[in-house]
GROMACS .gro file of C-alpha atoms in nm:
model
  436
    1MET     CA    1  -7.126 -19.602   8.736
    2GLN     CA    2  -7.325 -19.309   8.874
    3SER     CA    3  -7.221 -19.404   9.230
    4GLY     CA    4  -6.825 -19.495   9.108
    5CYS     CA    5  -6.766 -19.074   8.943
    6VAL     CA    6  -6.914 -18.892   9.219
    7THR     CA    7  -6.627 -18.832   9.464
    8VAL     CA    8  -6.359 -19.060   9.303
    9LEU     CA    9  -6.108 -18.905   9.006
   10CYS     CA   10  -5.985 -19.279   8.945
   11VAL     CA   11  -6.309 -19.474   8.903
   12CYS     CA   12  -6.441 -19.178   8.673
   13ALA     CA   13  -6.148 -19.226   8.417
   14CYS     CA   14  -6.142 -19.563   8.407
   15VAL     CA   15  -6.455 -19.605   8.186
   16SER     CA   16  -6.252 -19.447   7.875
   17VAL     CA   17  -6.005 -19.754   7.895
   18LEU     CA   18  -6.023 -19.941   7.549
   19VAL     CA   19  -6.308 -20.253   7.645
   20ARG     CA   20  -6.301 -20.573   7.476
   21SER     CA   21  -6.545 -20.795   7.457
   22ALA     CA   22  -6.475 -21.173   7.469
   23ILE     CA   23  -6.849 -21.317   7.424
   24SER     CA   24  -6.835 -21.742   7.348
   25GLU     CA   25  -7.110 -21.743   7.143
   26PRO     CA   26  -7.119 -21.561   6.785
   27VAL     CA   27  -7.419 -21.363   6.685
   28THR     CA   28  -7.554 -21.333   6.385
   29GLU     CA   29  -7.578 -21.047   6.139
   30SER     CA   30  -7.978 -21.005   6.178
   31HIS     CA   31  -7.956 -20.957   6.539
   32THR     CA   32  -8.047 -20.597   6.623
   33TYR     CA   33  -7.785 -20.512   6.970
   34THR     CA   34  -7.895 -20.253   7.151
   35GLU     CA   35  -7.702 -20.226   7.444
   36CYS     CA   36  -7.459 -20.015   7.527
   37THR     CA   37  -7.179 -19.980   7.769
   38ASP     CA   38  -7.222 -19.790   8.109
   39GLY     CA   39  -7.175 -19.395   8.069
   40TYR     CA   40  -7.318 -19.435   7.702
   41GLN     CA   41  -7.739 -19.490   7.616
   42TRP     CA   42  -7.879 -19.643   7.287
   43ASP     CA   43  -8.054 -19.336   7.007
   44PRO     CA   44  -8.316 -19.591   6.863
   45GLN     CA   45  -8.322 -19.268   6.616
   46THR     CA   46  -7.935 -19.286   6.493
   47GLN     CA   47  -7.901 -19.643   6.597
   48HIS     CA   48  -7.608 -19.549   6.806
   49CYS     CA   49  -7.513 -19.587   7.147
   50LYS     CA   50  -7.495 -19.159   7.243
   51ASP     CA   51  -7.300 -19.042   7.593
   52VAL     CA   52  -7.464 -18.939   7.888
   53ASN     CA   53  -7.366 -18.602   7.982
   54GLU     CA   54  -7.376 -18.685   8.356
   55CYS     CA   55  -7.307 -18.342   8.498
   56GLU     CA   56  -7.656 -18.247   8.431
   57THR     CA   57  -7.815 -18.519   8.487
   58ILE     CA   58  -7.644 -18.630   8.831
   59ALA     CA   59  -7.725 -18.358   9.134
   60ASP     CA   60  -7.440 -18.200   9.320
   61ALA     CA   61  -7.186 -18.499   9.115
   62CYS     CA   62  -6.884 -18.326   9.257
   63LYS     CA   63  -6.852 -18.171   9.594
   64GLY     CA   64  -6.729 -17.873   9.750
   65GLU     CA   65  -6.499 -17.649   9.536
   66MET     CA   66  -6.496 -17.937   9.250
   67LYS     CA   67  -6.624 -17.838   8.923
   68CYS     CA   68  -6.777 -18.201   8.720
   69PHE     CA   69  -6.624 -18.175   8.379
   70ASN     CA   70  -6.814 -18.435   8.072
   71HIS     CA   71  -6.675 -18.667   7.904
   72TYR     CA   72  -6.722 -18.955   7.702
   73GLY     CA   73  -6.851 -19.270   7.900
   74GLY     CA   74  -6.809 -19.056   8.215
   75TYR     CA   75  -6.686 -18.774   8.399
   76LEU     CA   76  -6.472 -18.570   8.583
   77CYS     CA   77  -6.410 -18.377   8.918
   78LEU     CA   78  -6.172 -18.160   8.873
   79PRO     CA   79  -6.056 -17.779   9.057
   80ARG     CA   80  -6.238 -17.473   8.942
   81SER     CA   81  -5.902 -17.323   8.830
   82ALA     CA   82  -5.832 -17.720   8.585
   83SER     CA   83  -5.846 -17.630   8.200
   84VAL     CA   84  -5.895 -17.913   8.010
   85ILE     CA   85  -5.829 -18.002   7.656
   86PRO     CA   86  -6.144 -18.073   7.494
   87ALA     CA   87  -6.176 -18.403   7.275
   88PRO     CA   88  -6.421 -18.418   6.963
   89GLU     CA   89  -6.684 -18.682   7.036
   90PRO     CA   90  -6.617 -19.006   6.888
   91ALA     CA   91  -6.852 -19.195   6.612
   92HIS     CA   92  -7.066 -19.508   6.884
   93THR     CA   93  -7.248 -19.752   6.676
   94PRO     CA   94  -7.403 -20.018   6.861
   95THR     CA   95  -7.157 -20.227   7.103
   96VAL     CA   96  -7.174 -20.603   6.882
   97PRO     CA   97  -7.024 -20.868   7.037
   98GLU     CA   98  -6.658 -20.951   6.834
   99PRO     CA   99  -6.595 -21.301   6.686
  100PHE     CA  100  -6.384 -21.493   6.945
  101ASN     CA  101  -6.104 -21.400   7.057
  102PRO     CA  102  -5.836 -21.671   7.255
  103CYS     CA  103  -5.543 -21.437   7.312
  104PRO     CA  104  -5.491 -21.180   7.598
  105LEU     CA  105  -5.661 -20.840   7.562
  106GLY     CA  106  -5.404 -20.651   7.325
  107TYR     CA  107  -5.321 -20.953   7.155
  108GLU     CA  108  -5.470 -21.098   6.827
  109PRO     CA  109  -5.395 -21.464   6.660
  110GLN     CA  110  -5.166 -21.497   6.442
  111GLY     CA  111  -5.118 -21.852   6.297
  112ASP     CA  112  -5.031 -22.069   6.668
  113SER     CA  113  -4.889 -21.711   6.840
  114CYS     CA  114  -5.045 -21.456   6.961
  115VAL     CA  115  -4.898 -21.128   6.847
  116ASP     CA  116  -4.971 -20.736   7.002
  117VAL     CA  117  -5.163 -20.460   6.857
  118ASP     CA  118  -5.099 -20.186   6.731
  119GLU     CA  119  -5.396 -19.935   6.901
  120CYS     CA  120  -5.158 -19.649   6.750
  121GLU     CA  121  -5.179 -19.714   6.398
  122ARG     CA  122  -5.529 -19.869   6.404
  123ASP     CA  123  -5.640 -19.579   6.546
  124GLU     CA  124  -5.814 -19.801   6.801
  125HIS     CA  125  -5.687 -19.574   7.063
  126ASP     CA  126  -5.925 -19.311   7.241
  127CYS     CA  127  -5.637 -19.070   7.307
  128GLN     CA  128  -5.750 -18.721   7.287
  129PRO     CA  129  -5.618 -18.516   6.964
  130SER     CA  130  -5.356 -18.310   7.155
  131GLN     CA  131  -5.226 -18.650   7.296
  132GLN     CA  132  -4.952 -18.863   7.193
  133CYS     CA  133  -5.032 -19.268   7.134
  134ILE     CA  134  -4.789 -19.505   7.252
  135ASN     CA  135  -4.814 -19.884   7.159
  136THR     CA  136  -4.741 -20.087   7.474
  137GLN     CA  137  -4.684 -20.464   7.448
  138GLY     CA  138  -5.101 -20.541   7.550
  139ALA     CA  139  -5.211 -20.206   7.556
  140PHE     CA  140  -5.140 -19.831   7.514
  141THR     CA  141  -5.075 -19.488   7.668
  142CYS     CA  142  -5.130 -19.150   7.564
  143GLN     CA  143  -4.917 -18.929   7.628
  144CYS     CA  144  -4.978 -18.521   7.761
  145PRO     CA  145  -4.794 -18.268   7.540
  146ASP     CA  146  -4.506 -18.079   7.713
  147GLY     CA  147  -4.635 -17.857   7.992
  148TYR     CA  148  -4.930 -18.018   8.063
  149ARG     CA  149  -4.980 -18.340   8.302
  150LYS     CA  150  -5.259 -18.587   8.332
  151VAL     CA  151  -5.553 -18.621   8.487
  152GLY     CA  152  -5.740 -18.912   8.468
  153THR     CA  153  -5.797 -18.902   8.075
  154GLU     CA  154  -5.755 -18.489   8.054
  155CYS     CA  155  -5.444 -18.286   7.966
  156ILE     CA  156  -5.433 -18.037   8.297
  157ASP     CA  157  -5.189 -17.746   8.214
  158ILE     CA  158  -4.895 -17.725   8.480
  159ASP     CA  159  -4.808 -17.401   8.650
  160GLU     CA  160  -4.475 -17.405   8.560
  161CYS     CA  161  -4.427 -17.084   8.779
  162ARG     CA  162  -4.441 -17.241   9.145
  163TYR     CA  163  -4.158 -17.382   9.101
  164ARG     CA  164  -3.952 -17.074   9.083
  165TYR     CA  165  -3.767 -17.127   8.750
  166CYS     CA  166  -3.759 -16.738   8.691
  167GLN     CA  167  -3.556 -16.480   8.901
  168HIS     CA  168  -3.769 -16.184   8.844
  169HIS     CA  169  -4.096 -16.302   8.730
  170CYS     CA  170  -4.309 -16.619   8.632
  171VAL     CA  171  -4.613 -16.581   8.341
  172ASN     CA  172  -4.775 -16.896   8.309
  173VAL     CA  173  -4.947 -16.944   8.004
  174PRO     CA  174  -5.143 -17.293   7.915
  175GLY     CA  175  -4.869 -17.548   7.825
  176SER     CA  176  -4.570 -17.368   7.890
  177PHE     CA  177  -4.433 -17.046   8.068
  178SER     CA  178  -4.243 -16.682   8.010
  179CYS     CA  179  -4.017 -16.535   8.279
  180GLN     CA  180  -4.013 -16.134   8.243
  181CYS     CA  181  -3.759 -15.923   8.393
  182GLU     CA  182  -3.743 -15.594   8.630
  183PRO     CA  183  -3.651 -15.243   8.471
  184GLY     CA  184  -3.288 -15.237   8.362
  185PHE     CA  185  -3.207 -15.576   8.335
  186GLN     CA  186  -3.280 -15.832   8.056
  187LEU     CA  187  -3.327 -16.235   8.025
  188ALA     CA  188  -3.015 -16.422   7.925
  189GLY     CA  189  -2.917 -16.654   7.711
  190ASN     CA  190  -3.155 -16.965   7.980
  191ASN     CA  191  -3.413 -16.714   7.871
  192ARG     CA  192  -3.452 -16.751   8.315
  193SER     CA  193  -3.173 -16.587   8.429
  194CYS     CA  194  -3.196 -16.155   8.434
  195ILE     CA  195  -2.896 -16.000   8.366
  196ASP     CA  196  -2.807 -15.602   8.442
  197VAL     CA  197  -2.839 -15.380   8.063
  198ASN     CA  198  -2.604 -15.094   8.017
  199GLU     CA  199  -2.855 -14.805   7.972
  200CYS     CA  200  -2.530 -14.577   7.903
  201GLU     CA  201  -2.454 -14.786   7.565
  202MET     CA  202  -2.821 -14.780   7.432
  203GLY     CA  203  -2.879 -14.438   7.475
  204ALA     CA  204  -2.948 -14.339   7.813
  205PRO     CA  205  -3.087 -13.960   7.825
  206CYS     CA  206  -2.815 -13.792   8.066
  207SER     CA  207  -2.695 -13.483   7.847
  208GLN     CA  208  -2.330 -13.528   8.016
  209ARG     CA  209  -2.186 -13.850   8.199
  210CYS     CA  210  -2.365 -14.156   8.197
  211TYR     CA  211  -2.296 -14.417   8.504
  212ASN     CA  212  -2.411 -14.746   8.476
  213THR     CA  213  -2.529 -14.903   8.790
  214TYR     CA  214  -2.682 -15.231   8.888
  215GLY     CA  215  -3.058 -15.235   8.733
  216THR     CA  216  -3.053 -14.883   8.684
  217PHE     CA  217  -2.800 -14.574   8.574
  218MET     CA  218  -2.710 -14.243   8.712
  219CYS     CA  219  -2.624 -13.873   8.503
  220ARG     CA  220  -2.389 -13.660   8.643
  221CYS     CA  221  -2.275 -13.404   8.499
  222ASP     CA  222  -1.945 -13.173   8.388
  223GLN     CA  223  -1.785 -12.958   8.663
  224GLY     CA  224  -1.920 -12.559   8.591
  225TYR     CA  225  -2.303 -12.770   8.580
  226GLU     CA  226  -2.548 -12.907   8.806
  227LEU     CA  227  -2.807 -13.183   8.761
  228GLY     CA  228  -3.168 -13.034   8.685
  229PRO     CA  229  -3.488 -13.158   8.834
  230ASP     CA  230  -3.563 -13.427   8.590
  231GLY     CA  231  -3.205 -13.612   8.657
  232PHE     CA  232  -3.081 -13.649   8.305
  233THR     CA  233  -3.061 -13.215   8.178
  234CYS     CA  234  -2.728 -13.066   8.303
  235ASN     CA  235  -2.779 -12.619   8.378
  236ASP     CA  236  -2.512 -12.413   8.402
  237LEU     CA  237  -2.448 -12.297   8.730
  238ASP     CA  238  -2.357 -11.939   8.792
  239GLU     CA  239  -2.103 -11.929   9.015
  240CYS     CA  240  -2.065 -11.568   9.012
  241SER     CA  241  -2.413 -11.570   9.157
  242TYR     CA  242  -2.328 -11.775   9.447
  243SER     CA  243  -2.057 -11.577   9.625
  244ILE     CA  244  -1.856 -11.244   9.568
  245TYR     CA  245  -1.541 -11.333   9.715
  246HIS     CA  246  -1.410 -11.551   9.371
  247CYS     CA  247  -1.265 -11.269   9.196
  248GLN     CA  248  -1.119 -10.946   9.381
  249HIS     CA  249  -1.316 -10.753   9.090
  250GLN     CA  250  -1.554 -10.835   8.855
  251CYS     CA  251  -1.666 -11.235   8.858
  252VAL     CA  252  -1.770 -11.292   8.475
  253ASN     CA  253  -2.018 -11.647   8.392
  254GLN     CA  254  -1.977 -11.854   8.115
  255PRO     CA  255  -2.111 -12.212   8.070
  256GLY     CA  256  -2.010 -12.442   8.273
  257LYS     CA  257  -1.737 -12.202   8.441
  258PHE     CA  258  -1.684 -11.869   8.491
  259TYR     CA  259  -1.301 -11.620   8.510
  260CYS     CA  260  -1.231 -11.315   8.683
  261GLU     CA  261  -1.154 -10.979   8.542
  262CYS     CA  262  -0.984 -10.676   8.672
  263PRO     CA  263  -1.036 -10.295   8.606
  264GLU     CA  264  -0.834 -10.094   8.394
  265GLY     CA  265  -0.443 -10.093   8.494
  266TYR     CA  266  -0.476 -10.370   8.671
  267GLN     CA  267  -0.336 -10.725   8.530
  268LEU     CA  268  -0.495 -11.024   8.695
  269LEU     CA  269  -0.261 -11.245   8.928
  270GLY     CA  270  -0.364 -11.614   8.940
  271THR     CA  271  -0.727 -11.620   8.871
  272ARG     CA  272  -0.900 -11.386   9.093
  273LEU     CA  273  -0.664 -11.116   9.237
  274CYS     CA  274  -0.617 -10.817   9.032
  275GLN     CA  275  -0.236 -10.637   9.064
  276ASP     CA  276  -0.187 -10.271   8.989
  277VAL     CA  277   0.039 -10.271   8.623
  278ASN     CA  278   0.323 -10.027   8.679
  279GLU     CA  279   0.335  -9.846   8.353
  280CYS     CA  280   0.626  -9.655   8.469
  281GLU     CA  281   0.809  -9.965   8.472
  282THR     CA  282   0.644 -10.127   8.184
  283GLY     CA  283   0.693  -9.816   8.015
  284GLU     CA  284   0.351  -9.787   7.886
  285HIS     CA  285   0.340  -9.436   8.027
  286GLN     CA  286   0.337  -9.068   7.833
  287CYS     CA  287   0.581  -8.859   8.038
  288THR     CA  288   0.829  -8.620   7.878
  289GLU     CA  289   1.163  -8.601   7.887
  290SER     CA  290   1.113  -8.295   8.165
  291GLN     CA  291   0.865  -8.525   8.346
  292MET     CA  292   0.870  -8.765   8.607
  293CYS     CA  293   0.714  -9.071   8.615
  294VAL     CA  294   0.521  -9.234   8.946
  295ASN     CA  295   0.306  -9.522   8.893
  296ILE     CA  296  -0.002  -9.506   9.165
  297HIS     CA  297  -0.297  -9.764   9.200
  298GLY     CA  298  -0.444  -9.822   8.886
  299ARG     CA  299  -0.276  -9.504   8.675
  300TYR     CA  300   0.055  -9.314   8.666
  301GLN     CA  301   0.113  -8.935   8.698
  302CYS     CA  302   0.366  -8.751   8.493
  303VAL     CA  303   0.532  -8.479   8.738
  304ASP     CA  304   0.765  -8.207   8.657
  305THR     CA  305   1.067  -8.315   8.715
  306ASN     CA  306   1.157  -7.908   8.863
  307ARG     CA  307   0.902  -7.847   9.124
  308CYS     CA  308   1.093  -7.521   9.275
  309GLN     CA  309   0.882  -7.194   9.297
  310GLU     CA  310   0.957  -6.879   9.341
  311PRO     CA  311   1.184  -6.798   9.628
  312TYR     CA  312   1.276  -7.172   9.624
  313VAL     CA  313   1.577  -7.296   9.376
  314GLN     CA  314   1.625  -7.679   9.292
  315LEU     CA  315   1.945  -7.832   9.454
  316SER     CA  316   1.910  -8.171   9.337
  317ASP     CA  317   1.607  -8.388   9.217
  318ASN     CA  318   1.305  -8.352   9.432
  319ARG     CA  319   1.473  -8.100   9.592
  320CYS     CA  320   1.361  -7.713   9.675
  321ILE     CA  321   1.586  -7.459   9.893
  322CYS     CA  322   1.485  -7.124   9.959
  323PRO     CA  323   1.873  -6.953  10.050
  324ALA     CA  324   1.863  -6.706  10.331
  325THR     CA  325   1.999  -6.424  10.135
  326LYS     CA  326   1.649  -6.386   9.920
  327PRO     CA  327   1.474  -6.195  10.201
  328ALA     CA  328   1.136  -6.355  10.104
  329CYS     CA  329   1.304  -6.619  10.252
  330ARG     CA  330   1.318  -6.509  10.616
  331ASP     CA  331   0.963  -6.718  10.732
  332LEU     CA  332   1.028  -7.011  10.472
  333PRO     CA  333   1.082  -7.354  10.572
  334TYR     CA  334   1.470  -7.391  10.491
  335SER     CA  335   1.387  -7.682  10.225
  336ILE     CA  336   1.135  -7.843  10.006
  337VAL     CA  337   1.188  -8.257   9.952
  338ASN     CA  338   0.915  -8.400   9.711
  339ARG     CA  339   0.806  -8.732   9.734
  340TYR     CA  340   0.497  -8.984   9.656
  341MET     CA  341   0.265  -9.278   9.764
  342SER     CA  342  -0.046  -9.411   9.705
  343ILE     CA  343  -0.282  -9.618   9.909
  344THR     CA  344  -0.569  -9.860   9.830
  345SER     CA  345  -0.959  -9.724   9.918
  346GLU     CA  346  -1.107  -9.820  10.229
  347ARG     CA  347  -0.814  -9.921  10.382
  348SER     CA  348  -0.852  -9.965  10.766
  349VAL     CA  349  -0.763  -9.745  11.045
  350PRO     CA  350  -0.570  -9.619  11.211
  351SER     CA  351  -0.311  -9.733  10.968
  352ASP     CA  352   0.108  -9.613  10.945
  353ILE     CA  353   0.163  -9.461  10.606
  354PHE     CA  354   0.481  -9.305  10.589
  355GLN     CA  355   0.771  -9.240  10.817
  356ILE     CA  356   0.981  -8.941  10.861
  357GLN     CA  357   1.334  -8.894  10.880
  358ALA     CA  358   1.564  -8.649  10.954
  359THR     CA  359   1.895  -8.663  10.774
  360SER     CA  360   2.123  -8.435  10.932
  361LEU     CA  361   2.096  -8.316  11.359
  362SER     CA  362   2.338  -8.048  11.525
  363SER     CA  363   2.405  -8.131  11.828
  364GLY     CA  364   2.191  -7.989  12.075
  365ALA     CA  365   1.891  -7.960  11.856
  366TYR     CA  366   1.551  -8.028  11.970
  367ASN     CA  367   1.301  -8.167  11.666
  368THR     CA  368   0.940  -8.198  11.633
  369PHE     CA  369   0.646  -8.262  11.350
  370ARG     CA  370   0.386  -8.155  11.255
  371ILE     CA  371   0.147  -8.120  10.963
  372ARG     CA  372   0.196  -7.791  10.798
  373SER     CA  373  -0.082  -7.804  10.540
  374GLY     CA  374  -0.287  -8.011  10.316
  375ASP     CA  375  -0.481  -8.177  10.555
  376ASP     CA  376  -0.795  -8.000  10.540
  377ASN     CA  377  -1.064  -8.285  10.675
  378SER     CA  378  -0.827  -8.432  10.996
  379ASP     CA  379  -0.763  -8.710  10.752
  380PHE     CA  380  -0.427  -8.803  10.951
  381TYR     CA  381  -0.143  -8.701  11.227
  382ILE     CA  382   0.157  -8.737  11.338
  383ARG     CA  383   0.293  -8.964  11.572
  384GLN     CA  384   0.597  -8.885  11.675
  385ILE     CA  385   0.894  -9.190  11.725
  386ASN     CA  386   1.165  -8.955  11.836
  387ASN     CA  387   1.409  -8.700  11.821
  388ILE     CA  388   1.460  -8.789  11.451
  389SER     CA  389   1.195  -8.989  11.333
  390ALA     CA  390   0.805  -8.967  11.320
  391MET     CA  391   0.529  -9.166  11.159
  392LEU     CA  392   0.208  -9.044  10.982
  393VAL     CA  393  -0.100  -9.210  11.030
  394LEU     CA  394  -0.405  -9.310  10.832
  395ALA     CA  395  -0.649  -9.135  11.070
  396ARG     CA  396  -1.000  -9.184  10.895
  397ALA     CA  397  -1.062  -9.430  10.595
  398VAL     CA  398  -1.085  -9.265  10.292
  399THR     CA  399  -1.202  -9.328   9.947
  400GLY     CA  400  -1.009  -9.276   9.568
  401PRO     CA  401  -0.971  -9.178   9.354
  402LYS     CA  402  -0.837  -8.852   9.517
  403GLU     CA  403  -0.503  -8.683   9.632
  404TYR     CA  404  -0.354  -8.478   9.921
  405THR     CA  405  -0.050  -8.303   9.913
  406LEU     CA  406   0.075  -8.307  10.261
  407ASP     CA  407   0.345  -8.035  10.389
  408LEU     CA  408   0.503  -8.244  10.669
  409GLU     CA  409   0.706  -8.011  10.843
  410MET     CA  410   1.049  -8.075  11.098
  411LEU     CA  411   1.102  -7.764  11.337
  412SER     CA  412   1.493  -7.734  11.426
  413VAL     CA  413   1.522  -7.583  11.808
  414ASN     CA  414   1.902  -7.547  11.927
  415PRO     CA  415   1.901  -7.347  12.283
  416LEU     CA  416   2.253  -7.356  12.314
  417LEU     CA  417   2.315  -7.222  11.947
  418SER     CA  418   1.999  -6.966  11.996
  419TYR     CA  419   1.878  -7.058  11.665
  420GLN     CA  420   1.552  -7.222  11.487
  421THR     CA  421   1.528  -7.368  11.161
  422SER     CA  422   1.251  -7.582  10.996
  423SER     CA  423   1.212  -7.819  10.627
  424VAL     CA  424   0.967  -7.991  10.540
  425LEU     CA  425   0.877  -8.303  10.338
  426ARG     CA  426   0.611  -8.284  10.052
  427LEU     CA  427   0.452  -8.589  10.000
  428SER     CA  428   0.156  -8.640   9.756
  429VAL     CA  429  -0.069  -8.933   9.883
  430TYR     CA  430  -0.269  -9.071   9.627
  431VAL     CA  431  -0.597  -9.291   9.704
  432GLY     CA  432  -0.640  -9.587   9.452
  433PRO     CA  433  -1.030  -9.633   9.305
  434HIS     CA  434  -1.033  -9.972   9.452
  435THR     CA  435  -0.972 -10.165   9.748
  436PHE     CA  436  -0.701 -10.361   9.646
   0.00000   0.00000   0.00000
């Protein structure tokens, strides 16, 4: 027995098979029987056969990386990673020869025939407590529970994980295994496959919008917000701080959006542009009946309908003449016509802003145009187009609010008739406070 169990597993295991002794000679009850089967030794104190622990009594019982496991009547050499379900030590009594049995092993006589002995029912088997005894004709077998395989007489755990039963991760446990999934997945009904978890339906921490993806999720923000560093929180996007071109005048930021404001006297055109309000057309002015409403950028101006001053007299609306019969009119322009216009601040220069046109022309007369007064800083100049017209040009960029009163004079000389005369267009130029 000692030499047979050192290296060969099946030889060591065979000692646990039920042994029946067939002795042809009967033994009297007074006879003391002190012989034990292999793997046991007689204990005179207890008068029983006692198991021999070969793992302690045999030096180097198992070779190489094998580990020695003692069991009743023998021992096993198994890998060091193996786990063995221990069985309680059976009580042994001295092996006493049994009466002669004419039937084969596993059978007993019954009348003139031999019938099978149910070792499982009689508890005459050596199956371990964790094993199930199954009776067979003339013998019995010991079956291991699910998740174990039988090696010799022992039940060794089966590592199911090496068979790749799980889609993601497999965790082996004694007699069984369990499957685990990656974050963002959960076990399917078969407890092996992994299916995606919809985090958006399970309370994902997105502050605004949640989009489920395979194995994870993404947070997105509404228009006017941007995703914070944590990937969940949506913070207001200050559009006004990103560009000065969002609004023509004033950008006002609000949570998730912005809007444009215009200064007083202007109204919003679309979403970002500002348009002058014509108070003269809307009736939002306070001019009297003797005044005329003049719309200018951002506001309005009330002017008297009669602006003629001595020695001038009013001929019609906005027109005054100086009669030749008045001595004071000798060196003055014959007529003055009042006109009004408005321009924006910081207008690009040079810029044509007003065209002067003669309304009457005598044959043989030559006309010249000049700025008679009102342009002390030389912000304007006259460019003559032809004999009857000229253009007022803005020479320098000006910033409002500001007001000019320019007397634009047309001098007419007729050498054939030996006379000269002049007329003035009195132009009130209002410069608005903004560039629009």
